[in-house]
Amino acid sequence: MRTFEYVRPLDVPDALAAHAGDTATAYLAGGTTQLDLMKDGVLEPARLVDITRLPMRGIFTEGTALRVGALTTMEELAADPTVERRLPLVREALLLGASVQLRNMATIGGNLLQRTRCRYFRDPGVAACNKRAPGSGCAAVTGPARMHAILGVSERCIALHASDVAVALVALDAVVHVEGPEGDRSVPLTEFYVEAGTRPEVEHTLGHGELITAVEIPRLPETTRSGYLKVRDRVSYEFALTSAAVALDIENGMIRDARIGLGGVGSKPWRAAAAEEVLRDAPPGPAVFREAAEAAVTGAWTVPGTEFKVELAKRTLVRQLTTVSEVAP
């Protein structure tokens, strides 16, 4: 790890000022990804701006939504009574996303911005990585790629976004609130991420020096059923092979609204809008669930190591739709 300057501002304006003047500056919150990448030599910031003392923590009710400070930890959000009662898919995604030790360190803002878990990106000894060095190629396309993405990818990059809770938040139309040198703005999470297959080196729409200050999470109606299913190689802490965040509002035997996010398959947390369209105004059941699953993975781009994910993603979604709807398989 290279040497770096460390600063700890006490308010947001000072944090923005400390970051804005140097492109080699990075923010530091829980550090559960940032510090690993620095130790590996993947990231080498000249200055770290520690934001952990900023007033950006807490969970508040605002109308029909929850406003969650970006420095709220994963464990704090999972323990919130409203999340437990009205947003079970968020709670389950948080609890399945990391060990309790990491959940007590990792922040919500940091989780949304975590870097890809691609083994080639995280190894500076691998030269071919368009995410680290644009134009150098993608080693994952020809190498072992079991943990890589099949949606939003191309021969330029098949890196996977590994966040679990971001999958649930994308399905819910969550919004991130951002402050930066040019002022404040709000961005729907569905528009926040950039597909790896388009510009591998750009992962999100944050500008230099901008900082996520809060996340706004709409609460589901009381009648909506929801949950998060994560399929992985082992039950203990592990990243998803595939996952599905599902919320269904069923009335009089018909699906009035459906919200679906897929994980383990996308270069960004994947909103399965085509699957939602199949489900809306349809009776819940095996046939329509299979049709929705087919629509969810349309356009998948695979390499030999990721071909299995197409079928696994469909089965994961059908299983979770069946569970949430309480329809017998």
CSV table of N, CA and C in Angstrom, one decimal, residues 129-194:
chain,number,residue,atom,x,y,z
A,129,CYS,N,-7.6,-5.7,-18.3
A,129,CYS,CA,-8.8,-5.4,-17.5
A,129,CYS,C,-9.3,-4.0,-18.0
A,130,ASN,N,-10.3,-3.9,-18.8
A,130,ASN,CA,-10.8,-2.7,-19.3
A,130,ASN,C,-11.3,-1.8,-18.2
A,131,LYS,N,-11.7,-2.3,-17.0
A,131,LYS,CA,-12.2,-1.5,-15.9
A,131,LYS,C,-11.0,-0.8,-15.3
A,132,ARG,N,-9.9,-1.4,-15.1
A,132,ARG,CA,-8.7,-0.8,-14.6
A,132,ARG,C,-7.9,0.0,-15.6
A,133,ALA,N,-7.8,-0.5,-16.8
A,133,ALA,CA,-7.0,0.1,-17.9
A,133,ALA,C,-7.8,0.0,-19.2
A,134,PRO,N,-8.6,1.0,-19.4
A,134,PRO,CA,-9.5,1.0,-20.6
A,134,PRO,C,-8.7,0.7,-21.9
A,135,GLY,N,-9.2,-0.2,-22.7
A,135,GLY,CA,-8.6,-0.6,-23.9
A,135,GLY,C,-7.7,-1.8,-23.8
A,136,SER,N,-7.5,-2.3,-22.6
A,136,SER,CA,-6.5,-3.4,-22.4
A,136,SER,C,-7.1,-4.8,-22.7
A,137,GLY,N,-8.5,-4.9,-22.8
A,137,GLY,CA,-9.1,-6.1,-23.0
A,137,GLY,C,-9.8,-6.6,-21.7
A,138,CYS,N,-10.3,-7.8,-21.8
A,138,CYS,CA,-11.0,-8.4,-20.6
A,138,CYS,C,-10.6,-9.9,-20.5
A,139,ALA,N,-9.8,-10.1,-19.4
A,139,ALA,CA,-9.3,-11.5,-19.2
A,139,ALA,C,-10.3,-12.5,-18.8
A,140,ALA,N,-11.4,-12.0,-18.3
A,140,ALA,CA,-12.5,-12.9,-17.8
A,140,ALA,C,-13.2,-13.5,-19.0
A,141,VAL,N,-13.2,-12.9,-20.1
A,141,VAL,CA,-13.9,-13.5,-21.3
A,141,VAL,C,-13.3,-14.8,-21.7
A,142,THR,N,-12.0,-14.9,-21.6
A,142,THR,CA,-11.4,-16.2,-22.0
A,142,THR,C,-10.9,-17.0,-20.8
A,143,GLY,N,-11.0,-16.5,-19.6
A,143,GLY,CA,-10.5,-17.2,-18.4
A,143,GLY,C,-11.7,-17.7,-17.6
A,144,PRO,N,-11.4,-18.4,-16.5
A,144,PRO,CA,-12.5,-18.9,-15.6
A,144,PRO,C,-13.4,-17.7,-15.2
A,145,ALA,N,-14.7,-17.9,-15.4
A,145,ALA,CA,-15.7,-16.8,-15.2
A,145,ALA,C,-16.9,-17.2,-14.5
A,146,ARG,N,-16.9,-18.1,-13.5
A,146,ARG,CA,-18.1,-18.6,-12.9
A,146,ARG,C,-18.8,-17.5,-12.1
A,147,MET,N,-18.1,-16.6,-11.5
A,147,MET,CA,-18.7,-15.5,-10.7
A,147,MET,C,-19.0,-14.2,-11.5
A,148,HIS,N,-19.2,-14.3,-12.8
A,148,HIS,CA,-19.3,-13.1,-13.6
A,148,HIS,C,-20.7,-12.9,-14.1
A,149,ALA,N,-21.0,-11.8,-14.8
A,149,ALA,CA,-22.3,-11.4,-15.2
A,149,ALA,C,-22.7,-11.9,-16.6
A,150,ILE,N,-24.0,-11.9,-16.8
A,150,ILE,CA,-24.5,-12.3,-18.1
A,150,ILE,C,-25.5,-11.2,-18.7
A,151,LEU,N,-25.8,-10.2,-17.9
A,151,LEU,CA,-26.7,-9.1,-18.4
A,151,LEU,C,-26.0,-7.8,-18.2
A,152,GLY,N,-26.1,-6.9,-19.3
A,152,GLY,CA,-25.4,-5.7,-19.3
A,152,GLY,C,-24.0,-5.8,-19.5
A,153,VAL,N,-23.5,-6.8,-20.2
A,153,VAL,CA,-22.1,-7.1,-20.5
A,153,VAL,C,-21.9,-7.3,-22.0
A,154,SER,N,-20.6,-7.3,-22.3
A,154,SER,CA,-20.2,-7.6,-23.7
A,154,SER,C,-18.8,-8.1,-23.6
A,155,GLU,N,-18.1,-8.3,-24.8
A,155,GLU,CA,-16.8,-8.7,-24.8
A,155,GLU,C,-15.8,-7.7,-24.2
A,156,ARG,N,-16.3,-6.5,-23.9
A,156,ARG,CA,-15.4,-5.5,-23.3
A,156,ARG,C,-15.3,-5.7,-21.8
A,157,CYS,N,-16.3,-6.3,-21.1
A,157,CYS,CA,-16.3,-6.5,-19.7
A,157,CYS,C,-17.5,-7.4,-19.3
A,158,ILE,N,-17.2,-8.3,-18.4
A,158,ILE,CA,-18.3,-9.2,-17.8
A,158,ILE,C,-18.3,-9.1,-16.3
A,159,ALA,N,-17.8,-8.0,-15.8
A,159,ALA,CA,-17.7,-7.9,-14.3
A,159,ALA,C,-19.1,-7.8,-13.7
A,160,LEU,N,-19.2,-8.3,-12.5
A,160,LEU,CA,-20.5,-8.4,-11.7
A,160,LEU,C,-20.6,-7.4,-10.6
A,161,HIS,N,-21.7,-6.8,-10.5
A,161,HIS,CA,-22.0,-6.0,-9.3
A,161,HIS,C,-22.5,-6.9,-8.2
A,162,ALA,N,-21.8,-6.9,-7.1
A,162,ALA,CA,-22.1,-8.0,-6.1
A,162,ALA,C,-23.0,-7.6,-5.0
A,163,SER,N,-23.5,-6.3,-4.9
A,163,SER,CA,-24.4,-5.9,-3.8
A,163,SER,C,-25.7,-6.7,-3.8
A,164,ASP,N,-26.1,-7.1,-2.6
A,164,ASP,CA,-27.4,-7.8,-2.5
A,164,ASP,C,-28.5,-6.7,-2.2
A,165,VAL,N,-28.3,-5.8,-1.3
A,165,VAL,CA,-29.3,-4.8,-1.0
A,165,VAL,C,-29.6,-3.9,-2.1
A,166,ALA,N,-28.6,-3.6,-3.0
A,166,ALA,CA,-28.9,-2.8,-4.1
A,166,ALA,C,-29.9,-3.4,-5.1
A,167,VAL,N,-29.9,-4.7,-5.1
A,167,VAL,CA,-30.9,-5.4,-6.0
A,167,VAL,C,-32.3,-5.2,-5.5
A,168,ALA,N,-32.5,-5.2,-4.1
A,168,ALA,CA,-33.8,-5.0,-3.6
A,168,ALA,C,-34.2,-3.5,-3.7
A,169,LEU,N,-33.2,-2.6,-3.6
A,169,LEU,CA,-33.5,-1.2,-3.7
A,169,LEU,C,-33.8,-0.8,-5.1
A,170,VAL,N,-33.2,-1.4,-6.1
A,170,VAL,CA,-33.5,-1.1,-7.5
A,170,VAL,C,-35.0,-1.5,-7.8
A,171,ALA,N,-35.4,-2.7,-7.2
A,171,ALA,CA,-36.7,-3.1,-7.4
A,171,ALA,C,-37.8,-2.2,-6.8
A,172,LEU,N,-37.4,-1.5,-5.8
A,172,LEU,CA,-38.3,-0.6,-5.1
A,172,LEU,C,-38.3,0.8,-5.6
A,173,ASP,N,-37.5,1.1,-6.6
A,173,ASP,CA,-37.4,2.5,-7.1
A,173,ASP,C,-36.8,3.4,-6.1
A,174,ALA,N,-35.8,3.0,-5.4
A,174,ALA,CA,-35.1,3.8,-4.4
A,174,ALA,C,-34.4,5.0,-5.1
A,175,VAL,N,-34.2,6.0,-4.4
A,175,VAL,CA,-33.5,7.2,-4.9
A,175,VAL,C,-32.3,7.6,-4.0
A,176,VAL,N,-31.2,7.9,-4.7
A,176,VAL,CA,-30.0,8.4,-3.9
A,176,VAL,C,-30.0,9.9,-3.9
A,177,HIS,N,-29.7,10.5,-2.8
A,177,HIS,CA,-29.5,11.9,-2.7
A,177,HIS,C,-28.0,12.2,-2.6
A,178,VAL,N,-27.6,13.2,-3.4
A,178,VAL,CA,-26.2,13.4,-3.7
A,178,VAL,C,-25.9,14.9,-3.4
A,179,GLU,N,-24.7,15.1,-2.8
A,179,GLU,CA,-24.2,16.5,-2.7
A,179,GLU,C,-22.8,16.6,-3.3
A,180,GLY,N,-22.5,17.7,-4.0
A,180,GLY,CA,-21.3,17.8,-4.6
A,180,GLY,C,-20.9,19.3,-4.8
A,181,PRO,N,-19.8,19.5,-5.5
A,181,PRO,CA,-19.3,20.9,-5.7
A,181,PRO,C,-20.3,21.8,-6.4
A,182,GLU,N,-21.1,21.2,-7.2
A,182,GLU,CA,-22.1,21.9,-8.0
A,182,GLU,C,-23.5,22.0,-7.4
A,183,GLY,N,-23.6,21.4,-6.1
A,183,GLY,CA,-24.9,21.5,-5.4
A,183,GLY,C,-25.5,20.1,-5.2
A,184,ASP,N,-26.8,20.1,-4.9
A,184,ASP,CA,-27.5,18.8,-4.5
A,184,ASP,C,-28.3,18.3,-5.7
A,185,ARG,N,-28.5,17.0,-5.8
A,185,ARG,CA,-29.3,16.4,-6.8
A,185,ARG,C,-29.8,15.0,-6.3
A,186,SER,N,-30.8,14.5,-6.9
A,186,SER,CA,-31.4,13.2,-6.6
A,186,SER,C,-31.4,12.4,-7.8
A,187,VAL,N,-31.0,11.1,-7.7
A,187,VAL,CA,-30.9,10.2,-8.8
A,187,VAL,C,-31.7,8.9,-8.5
A,188,PRO,N,-32.6,8.5,-9.3
A,188,PRO,CA,-33.2,7.2,-9.2
A,188,PRO,C,-32.1,6.1,-9.3
A,189,LEU,N,-32.2,5.1,-8.4
A,189,LEU,CA,-31.1,4.1,-8.4
A,189,LEU,C,-31.1,3.3,-9.7
A,190,THR,N,-32.3,3.2,-10.4
A,190,THR,CA,-32.3,2.6,-11.7
A,190,THR,C,-31.5,3.3,-12.8
A,191,GLU,N,-31.2,4.6,-12.5
A,191,GLU,CA,-30.5,5.4,-13.5
A,191,GLU,C,-29.1,5.7,-12.9
A,192,PHE,N,-28.7,5.2,-11.8
A,192,PHE,CA,-27.5,5.5,-11.1
A,192,PHE,C,-26.3,4.7,-11.7
A,193,TYR,N,-26.5,3.5,-12.0
A,193,TYR,CA,-25.4,2.6,-12.4
A,193,TYR,C,-25.2,2.6,-14.0
A,194,VAL,N,-24.0,2.3,-14.4
A,194,VAL,CA,-23.7,2.2,-15.8
A,194,VAL,C,-23.3,0.8,-16.1
